[in-house]
Short mmCIF file of C-alpha atoms in Angstrom, two decimals:
data_model
loop_
_atom_site.label_atom_id
_atom_site.label_comp_id
_atom_site.label_asym_id
_atom_site.label_seq_id
_atom_site.Cartn_x
_atom_site.Cartn_y
_atom_site.Cartn_z
CA MET A 1 -0.12 0.06 -0.06
CA VAL A 2 1.26 3.38 -1.00
CA THR A 3 -0.13 6.74 0.76
CA ASN A 4 0.73 10.42 0.75
CA TYR A 5 -2.12 10.74 3.73
CA GLU A 6 0.01 13.47 6.06
CA GLY A 7 -0.23 11.37 8.93
CA CYS A 8 2.05 8.47 6.92
CA ALA A 9 4.40 10.99 5.56
CA ASP A 10 5.42 14.38 4.01
CA GLU A 11 2.64 15.83 2.16
CA ALA A 12 4.62 15.64 -1.03
CA GLU A 13 6.51 12.41 -0.15
CA ARG A 14 4.53 8.98 -0.88
CA GLN A 15 4.76 6.28 1.87
CA PRO A 16 5.15 2.55 1.05
CA PHE A 17 3.66 0.15 3.53
CA VAL A 18 3.74 -3.91 3.61
CA VAL A 19 0.20 -5.14 4.29
CA HIS A 20 0.11 -8.46 6.45
CA ASP A 21 -3.45 -8.60 7.66
CA ILE A 22 -6.88 -6.86 7.36
CA ILE A 23 -9.97 -6.96 8.93
CA TYR A 24 -13.19 -5.86 7.59
CA ASP A 25 -15.99 -3.73 9.31
CA ALA A 26 -18.96 -4.49 6.77
CA GLU A 27 -21.28 -2.70 9.17
CA ASN A 28 -19.32 0.39 8.96
CA TYR A 29 -17.83 0.04 5.70
CA LYS A 30 -14.40 0.38 6.89
CA ALA A 31 -11.22 -2.04 6.63
CA TYR A 32 -8.58 -1.92 9.72
CA LEU A 33 -4.96 -3.14 7.71
CA THR A 34 -2.08 -3.93 9.83
CA ALA A 35 1.02 -2.75 7.92
CA ASP A 36 4.52 -2.09 8.70
CA GLN A 37 6.40 0.93 7.19
CA LYS A 38 9.00 0.35 4.29
CA ASP A 39 11.59 2.40 2.70
CA TRP A 40 10.90 2.41 -1.21
CA GLU A 41 14.38 0.72 -1.63
CA GLU A 42 13.05 -2.15 0.27
CA VAL A 43 9.70 -2.94 -1.85
CA ALA A 44 10.48 -1.22 -5.01
CA HIS A 45 12.20 -4.62 -6.88
CA SER A 46 11.70 -3.70 -10.25
CA TYR A 47 11.39 -0.30 -12.03
CA THR A 48 12.69 1.99 -14.77
CA LEU A 49 13.25 5.62 -13.62
CA LYS A 50 14.45 8.91 -15.57
CA VAL A 51 15.13 12.12 -13.84
CA GLY A 52 16.21 14.80 -15.43
CA HIS A 53 15.33 17.35 -18.52
CA MET A 54 11.76 16.40 -20.23
CA PRO A 55 10.36 19.12 -22.80
CA LEU A 56 6.74 19.26 -21.82
CA THR A 57 4.19 18.64 -24.32
CA PRO A 58 0.82 19.87 -24.63
CA ASN A 59 -0.35 16.84 -23.10
CA HIS A 60 1.97 16.81 -20.00
CA ARG A 61 0.58 20.26 -19.41
CA LEU A 62 -2.82 19.27 -19.04
CA LEU A 63 -1.92 16.38 -16.49
CA MET A 64 -0.20 18.73 -14.52
CA GLU A 65 -2.91 21.02 -14.58
CA ARG A 66 -4.86 17.64 -12.86
CA ASP A 67 -1.92 16.98 -10.59
CA LEU A 68 -1.41 13.51 -12.56
CA VAL A 69 2.44 14.29 -12.88
CA PRO A 70 5.02 15.71 -11.20
CA ARG A 71 5.80 19.44 -11.70
CA ASP A 72 9.38 19.36 -11.12
CA THR A 73 10.16 16.99 -14.15
CA ASP A 74 13.13 19.04 -15.31
CA PHE A 75 16.78 18.89 -13.76
CA THR A 76 18.91 21.86 -15.38
CA MET A 77 22.04 23.32 -13.99
CA SER A 78 22.48 26.56 -14.22
CA LEU A 79 26.03 27.89 -15.38
CA ALA A 80 24.97 31.68 -14.94
CA SER A 81 28.20 33.44 -12.90
CA SER A 82 29.79 36.95 -12.88
CA TYR A 83 33.07 38.13 -11.23
CA ASP A 84 34.20 41.86 -11.83
CA LYS A 85 36.93 42.82 -9.37
CA ASN A 86 40.88 42.88 -8.87
CA LEU A 87 42.16 39.37 -8.95
CA PHE A 88 45.25 40.35 -7.27
CA SER A 89 48.31 42.35 -6.92
CA ALA A 90 51.83 41.41 -6.55
CA THR A 91 55.36 42.51 -6.07
CA VAL A 92 58.14 40.17 -6.98
CA GLY A 93 61.29 41.66 -6.64
CA GLY A 94 61.43 44.73 -8.99
CA TRP A 95 58.31 43.54 -10.82
CA GLU A 96 54.89 44.98 -9.94
CA THR A 97 51.56 43.53 -10.88
CA SER A 98 47.76 44.26 -10.75
CA VAL A 99 45.12 42.15 -12.65
CA ASP A 100 41.57 43.04 -12.87
CA ALA A 101 39.25 40.79 -14.48
CA VAL A 102 35.66 40.47 -16.10
CA ILE A 103 34.64 37.02 -16.12
CA ARG A 104 31.30 35.88 -17.16
CA THR A 105 29.77 32.34 -17.49
CA THR A 106 26.60 31.73 -18.99
CA GLY A 107 23.88 28.77 -20.17
CA LYS A 108 22.62 25.75 -18.50
CA LEU A 109 23.08 22.29 -18.81
CA ASN A 110 20.48 19.58 -19.35
CA VAL A 111 20.70 16.74 -16.98
CA ASP A 112 19.31 13.05 -17.36
CA PHE A 113 19.75 10.32 -15.27
CA ASP A 114 18.52 7.01 -16.69
CA VAL A 115 18.31 4.17 -13.69
CA ASP A 116 16.72 0.38 -14.36
CA VAL A 117 16.53 -2.01 -11.71
CA SER A 118 15.37 -5.66 -11.90
CA TRP A 119 14.73 -7.43 -8.84
CA PHE A 120 16.70 -5.27 -6.69
CA LYS A 121 20.08 -5.25 -8.92
CA LEU A 122 21.19 -2.44 -10.68
CA SER A 123 20.69 -3.21 -14.72
CA SER A 124 21.66 0.23 -16.12
CA ALA A 125 22.65 3.15 -15.03
CA SER A 126 23.36 6.50 -17.59
CA MET A 127 23.55 10.08 -17.19
CA THR A 128 22.93 12.50 -20.53
CA ILE A 129 24.46 16.15 -20.43
CA LYS A 130 23.64 18.49 -23.00
CA PRO A 131 24.24 22.38 -22.88
CA GLU A 132 21.73 25.30 -23.76
CA ASP A 133 23.37 28.49 -24.73
CA VAL A 134 27.02 27.76 -22.74
CA ALA A 135 29.28 30.44 -23.20
CA ALA A 136 32.45 31.92 -21.24
CA SER A 137 34.23 35.29 -21.46
CA VAL A 138 37.14 36.41 -19.51
CA GLN A 139 38.78 40.29 -20.07
CA LEU A 140 41.94 40.99 -18.17
CA ALA A 141 43.18 44.54 -17.34
CA LEU A 142 47.22 44.00 -16.77
CA THR A 143 49.07 46.78 -15.07
CA GLU A 144 52.62 45.51 -15.55
CA LYS A 145 55.96 47.42 -14.32
CA GLY A 146 59.51 46.39 -13.90
CA THR A 147 61.54 43.34 -14.55
CA LEU A 148 60.36 39.97 -13.89
CA SER A 149 63.24 37.25 -14.52
CA LYS A 150 61.60 33.80 -13.65
CA ALA A 151 57.99 32.60 -13.90
CA TYR A 152 54.97 33.98 -11.78
CA ASN A 153 51.61 31.66 -11.39
CA TRP A 154 48.71 32.40 -9.34
CA GLU A 155 45.58 30.32 -9.44
CA LYS A 156 41.90 30.57 -7.65
CA THR A 157 38.93 29.21 -7.43
CA ILE A 158 37.19 32.40 -7.41
CA ILE A 159 33.19 31.19 -7.54
CA SER A 160 31.75 28.14 -5.94
CA ILE A 161 27.94 27.21 -6.34
CA PRO A 162 26.04 24.14 -4.72
CA ILE A 163 23.20 23.32 -7.26
CA SER A 164 19.96 22.45 -5.64
CA GLY A 165 19.90 18.23 -6.38
CA ILE A 166 16.61 16.31 -6.82
CA GLU A 167 16.03 13.29 -4.44
CA ILE A 168 13.38 10.61 -5.13
CA ALA A 169 11.72 8.35 -2.17
CA LYS A 170 15.72 8.02 -0.87
CA VAL A 171 16.10 5.74 -3.59
CA VAL A 172 17.69 7.85 -6.50
CA LYS A 173 19.74 11.33 -5.67
CA LEU A 174 21.13 13.85 -8.27
CA GLY A 175 22.60 16.85 -7.00
CA ALA A 176 25.51 19.42 -8.51
CA PHE A 177 28.07 22.14 -7.99
CA LEU A 178 29.88 24.42 -10.28
CA ASP A 179 33.24 25.81 -9.50
CA VAL A 180 35.07 28.65 -11.67
CA ASP A 181 38.94 28.74 -11.53
CA VAL A 182 41.03 31.48 -12.92
CA GLY A 183 45.13 30.81 -13.46
CA PHE A 184 47.30 33.26 -14.85
CA THR A 185 51.04 32.80 -15.49
CA MET A 186 53.43 35.57 -16.28
CA ASP A 187 56.83 33.76 -17.87
CA GLU A 188 58.83 37.00 -18.31
CA TRP A 189 58.38 40.81 -18.33
CA THR A 190 60.42 43.89 -19.05
CA GLY A 191 58.77 47.36 -19.05
CA GLU A 192 55.90 49.21 -17.76
CA ALA A 193 52.50 49.15 -19.55
CA HIS A 194 49.06 48.79 -19.41
CA ALA A 195 47.28 46.07 -21.27
CA ASN A 196 43.98 44.53 -22.31
CA LEU A 197 43.20 41.12 -23.63
CA GLY A 198 40.19 38.49 -23.72
CA ALA A 199 37.96 36.19 -25.59
CA ARG A 200 34.64 34.71 -25.59
CA VAL A 201 33.83 30.79 -26.32
CA ALA A 202 30.64 29.34 -27.01
CA ILE A 203 29.52 25.71 -27.12
CA SER A 204 26.73 24.80 -29.48
CA ASP A 205 23.30 23.23 -28.16
CA SER A 206 24.06 20.55 -30.49
CA ALA A 207 26.78 18.88 -27.96
CA ILE A 208 26.36 16.05 -26.14
CA VAL A 209 27.94 13.49 -24.23
CA VAL A 210 26.29 10.38 -22.96
CA VAL A 211 28.00 8.46 -19.20
CA ASP A 212 27.06 5.25 -19.17
CA LEU A 213 27.77 4.56 -15.64
CA ILE A 214 27.90 0.97 -16.02
CA LYS A 215 29.74 0.06 -19.03
CA SER A 216 31.86 2.85 -19.95
CA SER A 217 32.63 1.09 -23.94
CA ASN A 218 28.94 2.58 -24.34
CA ASN A 219 30.03 6.33 -23.59
CA LYS A 220 29.91 8.70 -26.62
CA PHE A 221 29.88 12.44 -27.17
CA SER A 222 30.04 14.82 -30.08
CA GLY A 223 29.29 18.12 -30.91
CA TRP A 224 31.76 19.86 -28.62
CA MET A 225 33.71 22.03 -31.02
CA PRO A 226 33.23 25.68 -29.77
CA THR A 227 33.44 29.06 -31.54
CA PHE A 228 36.00 31.94 -30.34
CA THR A 229 35.22 35.39 -30.46
CA PRO A 230 38.04 37.77 -29.70
CA ILE A 231 38.32 40.92 -27.54
CA PRO A 232 40.44 43.50 -28.96
CA LEU A 233 44.30 43.62 -27.20
CA THR A 234 45.27 46.85 -26.37
CA LEU A 235 48.69 47.98 -25.44
CA SER A 236 49.97 51.07 -24.15
CA ALA A 237 53.84 51.15 -24.12
CA LYS A 238 56.74 49.18 -25.64
CA VAL A 239 57.15 45.82 -23.81
CA GLU A 240 58.80 42.43 -23.56
CA GLY A 241 57.28 39.38 -22.02
CA SER A 242 54.73 36.53 -22.02
CA ALA A 243 51.44 35.76 -20.20
CA GLU A 244 48.67 33.40 -20.08
CA VAL A 245 45.38 33.27 -18.36
CA PHE A 246 42.26 30.84 -18.39
CA ALA A 247 39.25 30.47 -17.26
CA ALA A 248 37.86 26.91 -16.32
CA PRO A 249 34.17 26.41 -15.03
CA ASN A 250 34.31 22.76 -13.66
CA VAL A 251 30.90 20.74 -13.01
CA LYS A 252 30.64 17.99 -10.71
CA LEU A 253 27.38 16.22 -10.92
CA GLU A 254 26.56 13.57 -8.32
CA ALA A 255 24.19 10.56 -8.79
CA SER A 256 23.20 7.25 -6.43
CA ALA A 257 21.21 4.53 -6.79
CA LEU A 258 20.48 1.83 -4.80
CA GLY A 259 23.39 2.81 -2.56
CA LYS A 260 25.81 3.30 -4.97
CA GLY A 261 26.96 6.60 -6.23
CA TRP A 262 29.03 7.91 -9.14
CA ASN A 263 30.72 11.21 -9.69
CA VAL A 264 30.30 12.58 -13.21
CA GLY A 265 32.50 16.05 -13.93
CA LEU A 266 33.29 18.39 -17.03
CA ASN A 267 36.46 20.50 -16.88
CA LEU A 268 36.02 23.31 -19.18
CA LYS A 269 39.26 25.43 -19.59
CA MET A 270 37.33 27.83 -21.75
CA PRO A 271 39.01 29.79 -22.54
CA TYR A 272 42.75 30.27 -22.30
CA ILE A 273 44.61 32.73 -23.64
CA GLU A 274 48.26 32.96 -24.51
CA ALA A 275 49.67 36.34 -25.68
CA ASN A 276 53.56 37.11 -26.22
CA PHE A 277 55.05 40.53 -26.45
CA ALA A 278 58.02 41.26 -28.74
CA ALA A 279 59.59 44.83 -28.42
CA MET A 280 60.96 46.78 -31.61
CA ALA A 281 63.16 49.08 -32.14
CA GLU A 282 64.99 50.90 -34.80
CA SER A 283 66.46 54.34 -35.46
CA THR A 284 65.71 54.41 -38.91
CA GLY A 285 61.76 53.26 -38.45
CA VAL A 286 59.90 50.20 -37.65
CA CYS A 287 57.27 48.35 -40.34
CA ASN A 288 58.43 50.81 -43.18
CA THR A 289 57.41 53.97 -41.16
CA LYS A 290 58.88 56.98 -39.42
CA LYS A 291 57.83 55.38 -35.73
CA THR A 292 61.25 53.89 -34.15
CA LEU A 293 59.23 51.77 -31.49
CA GLY A 294 57.02 49.00 -31.20
CA VAL A 295 55.29 45.78 -30.36
CA ASP A 296 54.69 42.48 -31.94
CA ILE A 297 52.04 40.63 -30.04
CA ASP A 298 50.98 37.09 -30.54
CA ALA A 299 47.93 36.29 -29.08
CA ASN A 300 46.44 32.82 -28.88
CA ILE A 301 43.15 31.53 -28.06
CA GLY A 302 42.21 27.68 -27.46
CA VAL A 303 39.72 25.38 -25.30
CA GLU A 304 40.61 22.52 -23.47
CA LEU A 305 37.34 20.49 -22.59
CA TYR A 306 37.29 17.07 -20.71
CA ALA A 307 34.72 14.50 -18.72
CA GLN A 308 34.96 12.03 -16.44
CA ALA A 309 33.66 9.39 -14.27
CA ALA A 310 34.18 8.20 -10.92
CA THR A 311 32.24 5.91 -8.34
CA LYS A 312 31.90 7.85 -5.48
CA GLY A 313 34.56 8.04 -2.90
CA ASN A 314 37.14 7.55 -5.67
CA GLU A 315 36.83 10.60 -7.53
CA GLY A 316 40.43 10.69 -7.64
CA ASP A 317 40.81 8.16 -9.47
CA PRO A 318 38.07 7.95 -12.14
CA PHE A 319 37.42 4.84 -14.19
CA TRP A 320 36.88 7.16 -17.42
CA ARG A 321 38.44 10.33 -18.38
CA GLN A 322 37.69 11.62 -22.20
CA SER A 323 38.87 14.66 -24.14
CA LEU A 324 35.61 16.34 -25.60
CA TYR A 325 37.68 19.02 -27.49
CA VAL A 326 41.44 20.32 -27.42
CA SER A 327 41.52 23.32 -29.81
CA GLN A 328 44.59 24.37 -32.16
CA PRO A 329 44.98 27.81 -30.41
CA GLU A 330 43.98 30.73 -32.84
CA LEU A 331 46.64 32.96 -33.47
CA THR A 332 45.74 36.78 -33.24
CA VAL A 333 48.98 38.82 -35.02
CA ILE A 334 48.66 42.56 -33.55
CA ARG A 335 51.52 45.37 -34.27
CA ARG A 336 51.48 48.16 -32.42
CA LEU A 337 53.68 51.17 -33.18
CA PHE A 338 54.72 54.34 -31.07
#
């Protein structure tokens, strides 16, 4: 017997009971049941369950109005985040740096978690992830002064967001987390300047990754080639140096069924930017002009997209890891004369 009577369970939760005796009161049209309360995982011996994104048809909406289907049929993970402030300032020997950043992530992931159980045994479990309007952009304003003789590295998680999950009858759970990491490396630098650089990367809505949590050979993915939009680079003075920056939205999806748990992660290094500044000086003029100073700037934009899956508690040792897309950096050459 399954009930959602308020005296037996929460209003939104149906509670199963195993009935082992019934006494009928024919005169008063009543039946008295002797039953033991059970957990769903004790009585649901065979079932197929789909948790996730389900586009609503007109028929679904009609049933929702009659309270015949759940209203929360979708599990979507928002990737929307923003950061607009100073990343860090530092002094290393005779080199001073300050980096301001404007970082945006947009869109969402539609997530499906499918489970098939037969007589209390897990027959299949899989997760399907589809992006929708997913993009990330990073724009940096660098203020650099002095000489840096060895590489300087900085990395930090600037945004960490837990996403509300779904739990069904304490049998199936689905949750999510979003971290946005930013890294900056300056390999060398000579001079004093202000520089701005940035890029935006977008993922197609046709992208998909399917992770079979029981048999990895069934995993598949497609459509993860991104589009790049560089943000025009500016520079205020003659300098020499090399810098790299990346923004990386990292997604972790946690799922469990019948006491077994998994973690599926998306590590999206999108975008990363490499910029090399080479000073030019020529008393007779550079680039066939009368200007005697200049800078050649080679700016590369790229992405690295990975997916992985691990059993819960073994996240450091995933049983599956796959490159979804690793780009050849797109080169932009800029020449600035002074």
